[in-house]
């Protein structure tokens, strides 16, 4: 056995090319046959061989040699032959922050058997997620070596931030045991994915790790006992706010990462096994109380969209349904609020056009009134202040508050909560108005106009005139029943383009997908926006 003979002679690593050359003295083997053999030996931990492009040229004959290489750093420096007094700062940096510099590697491995294979060894250690290379510094991270504790204030601030709408999830390992290597390798994988060129983009501690996903968007892994808590949020000088888009992405990446790391568990090798047989389960943020989490079983057992632990409304029903699956709520009625003042009948406008109904309410909240509305709906004031700079207009800020609120408090069951919020913000006139409010009046008004060919399809020329003269075009689209998700998708797709161009493209798509893109409907939408002058201009043009 050639490999056994090479091992016994003290050979630790050999190139596949040399192995093929030696074997060709007695037998003829194709390169692919040798690689297949090495892969088989690797599966039984006899050798270490990876077919990745930067690793496939060599094979490590003695896997323990890799452990010995890493042990030269992780062993107590008091027991090493290396003169630690000259590099005490390097040892401290490794022991406290888990940072291993290239210059330190050169010094420690300089006169050892590891040095000739230094680059290859480091690549193998990275491949095994034992270390990971920094993109911002000339160092490697060794997550398992970090002893610096995360300041309690950081963790407390983040956990208490759920009160302003942050959402999080946690991975709870069964048998009350979290294998330390799982967490450390998970952190290493996150570093390789998320660390960027900014030196402050990654913060490692013994019990948590913080990563900047993109500008002002962050995720934090926090180890507590047999659980890993994962938070995602937007953060800047104004404070923290929820980031559902990042939440979904991080959730998906985390599970993919865990599945890669936990292939040793039979649950991942046998597709017939149920989710319950996995070594962990997922719990998602319940209500806004700190450290409030619910499992899939608990969520599907609820009779109302309310937290079973605290009685408050769930943070985000939409996210919970994405992760745990959609379920039917048998009875999710809000407590009856001021039944003497609020009719039990459904508001007509909600049935007609829910998103435009929210848009109409938003149009009635000028200036700082949005702060009071957000507070009345249960949002934290910091969330509103944080989001102010994200929206081009006050109207869109208020609409976003209402839109996100309705996702976790679906109509019609949350109608009374909204009416109560309007009362609490001194908008009692709106409460009365909402009882009978309907969008039908705008079509009735449009039908009274002397429109030439009211049922004719709008022309591209009409859409150009509208897009050039309507500043808040999203309001127009909502009245025309363009889904908010489609509006957002178009805006993301055309990010950086002028507003009138985005408006034109959005209206063109509405026209191409809607057989009712008529002159009458367009005029009704413009009347809803109180743009009578523009309506008169179009009516005059159609008569020519």
GROMACS .gro file of C-alpha atoms in nm, residues 218-488:
model
  271
  218UNK     CA    1  -2.640   4.440   1.050
  219UNK     CA    2  -2.682   4.090   1.185
  220UNK     CA    3  -2.575   3.959   1.524
  221UNK     CA    4  -2.525   3.600   1.639
  222UNK     CA    5  -2.556   3.561   2.014
  223UNK     CA    6  -2.475   3.235   2.197
  224UNK     CA    7  -2.679   3.170   2.509
  225UNK     CA    8  -2.653   2.822   2.661
  226UNK     CA    9  -2.771   2.567   2.404
  227UNK     CA   10  -2.920   2.835   2.178
  228UNK     CA   11  -2.799   3.076   1.909
  229UNK     CA   12  -3.001   3.399   1.880
  230UNK     CA   13  -2.991   3.580   1.546
  231UNK     CA   14  -3.090   3.948   1.513
  232UNK     CA   15  -3.106   4.157   1.194
  233UNK     CA   16  -3.157   4.531   1.197
  234UNK     CA   17  -3.086   4.870   1.046
  235UNK     CA   18  -2.867   5.086   1.268
  236UNK     CA   19  -2.725   5.435   1.244
  237UNK     CA   20  -2.694   5.742   1.465
  238UNK     CA   21  -3.072   5.757   1.498
  239UNK     CA   22  -3.099   5.411   1.654
  240UNK     CA   23  -3.215   5.068   1.540
  241UNK     CA   24  -3.508   4.961   1.323
  242UNK     CA   25  -3.647   4.639   1.183
  243UNK     CA   26  -3.517   4.510   0.850
  244UNK     CA   27  -3.748   4.231   0.729
  245UNK     CA   28  -3.570   4.194   0.395
  246UNK     CA   29  -3.237   4.125   0.565
  247UNK     CA   30  -3.415   3.903   0.818
  248UNK     CA   31  -3.540   3.672   0.544
  249UNK     CA   32  -3.198   3.654   0.378
  250UNK     CA   33  -3.008   3.588   0.699
  251UNK     CA   34  -3.261   3.325   0.805
  252UNK     CA   35  -3.214   3.135   0.478
  253UNK     CA   36  -2.834   3.164   0.489
  254UNK     CA   37  -2.822   3.050   0.852
  255UNK     CA   38  -3.017   2.733   0.783
  256UNK     CA   39  -2.809   2.655   0.474
  257UNK     CA   40  -2.496   2.704   0.681
  258UNK     CA   41  -2.624   2.474   0.956
  259UNK     CA   42  -2.717   2.205   0.709
  260UNK     CA   43  -2.366   2.212   0.568
  261UNK     CA   44  -2.212   2.195   0.914
  262UNK     CA   45  -2.442   1.925   1.046
  263UNK     CA   46  -2.417   1.670   0.767
  264UNK     CA   47  -2.276   1.432   1.026
  265UNK     CA   48  -2.630   1.403   1.166
  266UNK     CA   49  -2.836   1.128   1.007
  267UNK     CA   50  -3.134   1.359   0.990
  268UNK     CA   51  -2.967   1.544   0.702
  269UNK     CA   52  -2.863   1.225   0.524
  270UNK     CA   53  -3.204   1.056   0.533
  271UNK     CA   54  -3.476   1.262   0.364
  272UNK     CA   55  -3.742   1.031   0.512
  273UNK     CA   56  -3.676   1.166   0.859
  274UNK     CA   57  -3.909   1.435   0.985
  275UNK     CA   58  -3.816   1.789   1.084
  276UNK     CA   59  -3.861   1.683   1.448
  277UNK     CA   60  -3.563   1.448   1.409
  278UNK     CA   61  -3.323   1.734   1.338
  279UNK     CA   62  -3.078   1.819   1.619
  280UNK     CA   63  -3.226   2.168   1.654
  281UNK     CA   64  -3.550   2.358   1.608
  282UNK     CA   65  -3.628   2.713   1.506
  283UNK     CA   66  -3.812   2.961   1.727
  284UNK     CA   67  -3.916   3.300   1.587
  285UNK     CA   68  -3.983   3.632   1.756
  286UNK     CA   69  -4.330   3.630   1.907
  287UNK     CA   70  -4.440   3.970   2.037
  288UNK     CA   71  -4.227   4.275   2.114
  289UNK     CA   72  -4.135   4.164   2.465
  290UNK     CA   73  -3.760   4.091   2.499
  291UNK     CA   74  -3.662   3.727   2.441
  292UNK     CA   75  -4.014   3.625   2.341
  293UNK     CA   76  -4.001   3.335   2.094
  294UNK     CA   77  -4.254   3.082   1.968
  295UNK     CA   78  -4.211   2.753   1.783
  296UNK     CA   79  -4.385   2.629   1.471
  297UNK     CA   80  -4.611   2.404   1.678
  298UNK     CA   81  -4.713   2.691   1.907
  299UNK     CA   82  -4.780   2.923   1.610
  300UNK     CA   83  -5.002   2.668   1.437
  301UNK     CA   84  -5.187   2.605   1.761
  302UNK     CA   85  -5.287   2.969   1.813
  303UNK     CA   86  -5.652   3.063   1.785
  304UNK     CA   87  -5.564   3.435   1.753
  305UNK     CA   88  -5.272   3.637   1.619
  306UNK     CA   89  -5.166   3.711   1.974
  307UNK     CA   90  -4.860   3.608   2.174
  308UNK     CA   91  -4.942   3.308   2.397
  309UNK     CA   92  -4.692   3.431   2.658
  310UNK     CA   93  -4.775   3.801   2.692
  311UNK     CA   94  -5.109   3.851   2.515
  312UNK     CA   95  -4.972   4.119   2.280
  313UNK     CA   96  -5.008   4.106   1.901
  314UNK     CA   97  -4.741   3.911   1.712
  315UNK     CA   98  -4.457   4.116   1.560
  316UNK     CA   99  -4.494   4.002   1.201
  317UNK     CA  100  -4.753   3.745   1.100
  318UNK     CA  101  -4.621   3.763   0.742
  319UNK     CA  102  -4.270   3.655   0.845
  320UNK     CA  103  -4.401   3.384   1.077
  321UNK     CA  104  -4.613   3.243   0.795
  322UNK     CA  105  -4.318   3.250   0.556
  323UNK     CA  106  -4.108   3.046   0.801
  324UNK     CA  107  -4.367   2.824   0.968
  325UNK     CA  108  -4.624   2.802   0.688
  326UNK     CA  109  -4.961   2.972   0.645
  327UNK     CA  110  -5.232   2.865   0.885
  328UNK     CA  111  -5.597   2.944   0.932
  329UNK     CA  112  -5.702   3.152   1.231
  330UNK     CA  113  -6.043   3.040   1.350
  331UNK     CA  114  -6.116   3.352   1.553
  332UNK     CA  115  -5.888   3.652   1.544
  333UNK     CA  116  -6.118   3.932   1.639
  334UNK     CA  117  -5.986   4.234   1.822
  335UNK     CA  118  -6.139   4.313   2.158
  336UNK     CA  119  -6.449   4.523   2.105
  337UNK     CA  120  -6.340   4.885   2.135
  338UNK     CA  121  -6.600   5.150   2.211
  339UNK     CA  122  -6.883   4.953   2.055
  340UNK     CA  123  -7.108   5.250   2.107
  341UNK     CA  124  -6.896   5.459   1.872
  342UNK     CA  125  -6.767   5.202   1.621
  343UNK     CA  126  -6.994   5.009   1.392
  344UNK     CA  127  -6.933   4.636   1.367
  345UNK     CA  128  -6.980   4.656   0.991
  346UNK     CA  129  -6.675   4.640   0.769
  347UNK     CA  130  -6.547   4.968   0.626
  348UNK     CA  131  -6.650   4.973   0.255
  349UNK     CA  132  -6.317   5.115   0.136
  350UNK     CA  133  -6.124   4.821   0.284
  351UNK     CA  134  -6.317   4.580   0.063
  352UNK     CA  135  -6.278   4.800  -0.241
  353UNK     CA  136  -5.904   4.872  -0.221
  354UNK     CA  137  -5.721   4.801   0.104
  355UNK     CA  138  -5.386   4.955   0.009
  356UNK     CA  139  -5.546   5.271  -0.125
  357UNK     CA  140  -5.752   5.293   0.194
  358UNK     CA  141  -5.424   5.306   0.389
  359UNK     CA  142  -5.295   5.560   0.137
  360UNK     CA  143  -5.599   5.781   0.199
  361UNK     CA  144  -5.548   5.772   0.576
  362UNK     CA  145  -5.179   5.859   0.525
  363UNK     CA  146  -5.280   6.167   0.326
  364UNK     CA  147  -5.459   6.299   0.635
  365UNK     CA  148  -5.154   6.298   0.862
  366UNK     CA  149  -4.937   6.608   0.799
  367UNK     CA  150  -4.608   6.696   0.964
  368UNK     CA  151  -4.516   6.530   1.291
  369UNK     CA  152  -4.863   6.375   1.331
  370UNK     CA  153  -4.711   6.054   1.196
  371UNK     CA  154  -4.512   6.015   1.518
  372UNK     CA  155  -4.834   6.017   1.722
  373UNK     CA  156  -5.001   5.773   1.483
  374UNK     CA  157  -4.707   5.531   1.503
  375UNK     CA  158  -4.712   5.543   1.882
  376UNK     CA  159  -5.089   5.487   1.887
  377UNK     CA  160  -5.043   5.179   1.669
  378UNK     CA  161  -4.779   5.040   1.902
  379UNK     CA  162  -4.460   5.133   1.716
  380UNK     CA  163  -4.167   5.284   1.902
  381UNK     CA  164  -4.085   5.649   1.841
  382UNK     CA  165  -3.726   5.557   1.753
  383UNK     CA  166  -3.854   5.349   1.461
  384UNK     CA  167  -4.032   5.649   1.309
  385UNK     CA  168  -3.735   5.878   1.360
  386UNK     CA  169  -3.510   5.615   1.205
  387UNK     CA  170  -3.726   5.578   0.895
  388UNK     CA  171  -3.772   5.949   0.829
  389UNK     CA  172  -3.464   5.969   0.606
  390UNK     CA  173  -3.559   5.657   0.408
  391UNK     CA  174  -3.864   5.807   0.239
  392UNK     CA  175  -3.880   6.088  -0.012
  393UNK     CA  176  -4.201   6.228   0.133
  394UNK     CA  177  -4.391   6.249   0.459
  395UNK     CA  178  -4.684   6.073   0.294
  396UNK     CA  179  -4.479   5.765   0.205
  397UNK     CA  180  -4.345   5.746   0.559
  398UNK     CA  181  -4.697   5.739   0.705
  399UNK     CA  182  -4.816   5.492   0.442
  400UNK     CA  183  -4.524   5.261   0.523
  401UNK     CA  184  -4.613   5.271   0.894
  402UNK     CA  185  -4.974   5.175   0.817
  403UNK     CA  186  -4.879   4.918   0.554
  404UNK     CA  187  -4.639   4.733   0.785
  405UNK     CA  188  -4.885   4.754   1.074
  406UNK     CA  189  -5.161   4.597   0.866
  407UNK     CA  190  -4.934   4.305   0.775
  408UNK     CA  191  -4.920   4.197   1.138
  409UNK     CA  192  -5.278   4.312   1.213
  410UNK     CA  193  -5.473   4.198   0.905
  411UNK     CA  194  -5.800   4.360   0.808
  412UNK     CA  195  -6.089   4.333   0.869
  413UNK     CA  196  -6.024   4.202   1.221
  414UNK     CA  197  -5.795   4.492   1.317
  415UNK     CA  198  -6.038   4.761   1.203
  416UNK     CA  199  -6.131   4.863   1.556
  417UNK     CA  200  -5.765   4.899   1.654
  418UNK     CA  201  -5.712   5.143   1.368
  419UNK     CA  202  -6.022   5.343   1.454
  420UNK     CA  203  -5.910   5.361   1.816
  421UNK     CA  204  -5.567   5.488   1.705
  422UNK     CA  205  -5.738   5.760   1.499
  423UNK     CA  206  -5.938   5.865   1.802
  424UNK     CA  207  -5.631   5.868   2.023
  425UNK     CA  208  -5.453   6.100   1.779
  426UNK     CA  209  -5.743   6.348   1.783
  427UNK     CA  210  -5.873   6.250   1.438
  428UNK     CA  211  -6.228   6.176   1.546
  429UNK     CA  212  -6.368   6.323   1.227
  430UNK     CA  213  -6.190   6.048   1.035
  431UNK     CA  214  -6.347   5.781   1.254
  432UNK     CA  215  -6.693   5.897   1.147
  433UNK     CA  216  -6.582   5.938   0.787
  434UNK     CA  217  -6.439   5.585   0.769
  435UNK     CA  218  -6.773   5.424   0.853
  436UNK     CA  219  -6.915   5.511   0.511
  437UNK     CA  220  -6.604   5.606   0.313
  438UNK     CA  221  -6.593   5.457  -0.035
  439UNK     CA  222  -6.378   5.514  -0.345
  440UNK     CA  223  -6.690   5.491  -0.560
  441UNK     CA  224  -6.742   5.866  -0.526
  442UNK     CA  225  -6.434   5.934  -0.739
  443UNK     CA  226  -6.569   5.723  -1.026
  444UNK     CA  227  -6.906   5.892  -0.986
  445UNK     CA  228  -6.737   6.232  -1.014
  446UNK     CA  229  -6.533   6.120  -1.315
  447UNK     CA  230  -6.844   5.988  -1.491
  448UNK     CA  231  -7.001   6.334  -1.466
  449UNK     CA  232  -6.716   6.483  -1.670
  450UNK     CA  233  -6.752   6.533  -2.043
  451UNK     CA  234  -6.491   6.267  -2.127
  452UNK     CA  235  -6.467   6.177  -2.494
  453UNK     CA  236  -6.463   5.796  -2.512
  454UNK     CA  237  -6.447   5.725  -2.138
  455UNK     CA  238  -6.403   5.350  -2.194
  456UNK     CA  239  -6.120   5.393  -2.445
  457UNK     CA  240  -5.777   5.273  -2.339
  458UNK     CA  241  -5.534   5.540  -2.229
  459UNK     CA  242  -5.258   5.620  -2.476
  460UNK     CA  243  -4.884   5.640  -2.418
  461UNK     CA  244  -4.914   6.015  -2.470
  462UNK     CA  245  -5.164   6.031  -2.181
  463UNK     CA  246  -4.923   5.844  -1.955
  464UNK     CA  247  -4.636   6.076  -2.046
  465UNK     CA  248  -4.846   6.380  -1.950
  466UNK     CA  249  -4.948   6.219  -1.621
  467UNK     CA  250  -4.598   6.102  -1.527
  468UNK     CA  251  -4.459   6.451  -1.590
  469UNK     CA  252  -4.725   6.622  -1.379
  470UNK     CA  253  -4.792   6.385  -1.088
  471UNK     CA  254  -4.534   6.413  -0.814
  472UNK     CA  255  -4.661   6.137  -0.583
  473UNK     CA  256  -4.721   5.878  -0.855
  474UNK     CA  257  -4.735   5.588  -0.607
  475UNK     CA  258  -5.066   5.721  -0.478
  476UNK     CA  259  -5.203   5.712  -0.831
  477UNK     CA  260  -5.089   5.351  -0.874
  478UNK     CA  261  -5.251   5.243  -0.547
  479UNK     CA  262  -5.585   5.386  -0.654
  480UNK     CA  263  -5.547   5.195  -0.982
  481UNK     CA  264  -5.502   4.876  -0.773
  482UNK     CA  265  -5.139   4.815  -0.861
  483UNK     CA  266  -5.013   4.593  -0.572
  484UNK     CA  267  -4.765   4.762  -0.341
  485UNK     CA  268  -4.521   4.476  -0.393
  486UNK     CA  269  -4.520   4.550  -0.768
  487UNK     CA  270  -4.464   4.920  -0.697
  488UNK     CA  271  -4.169   4.838  -0.472
   0.00000   0.00000   0.00000
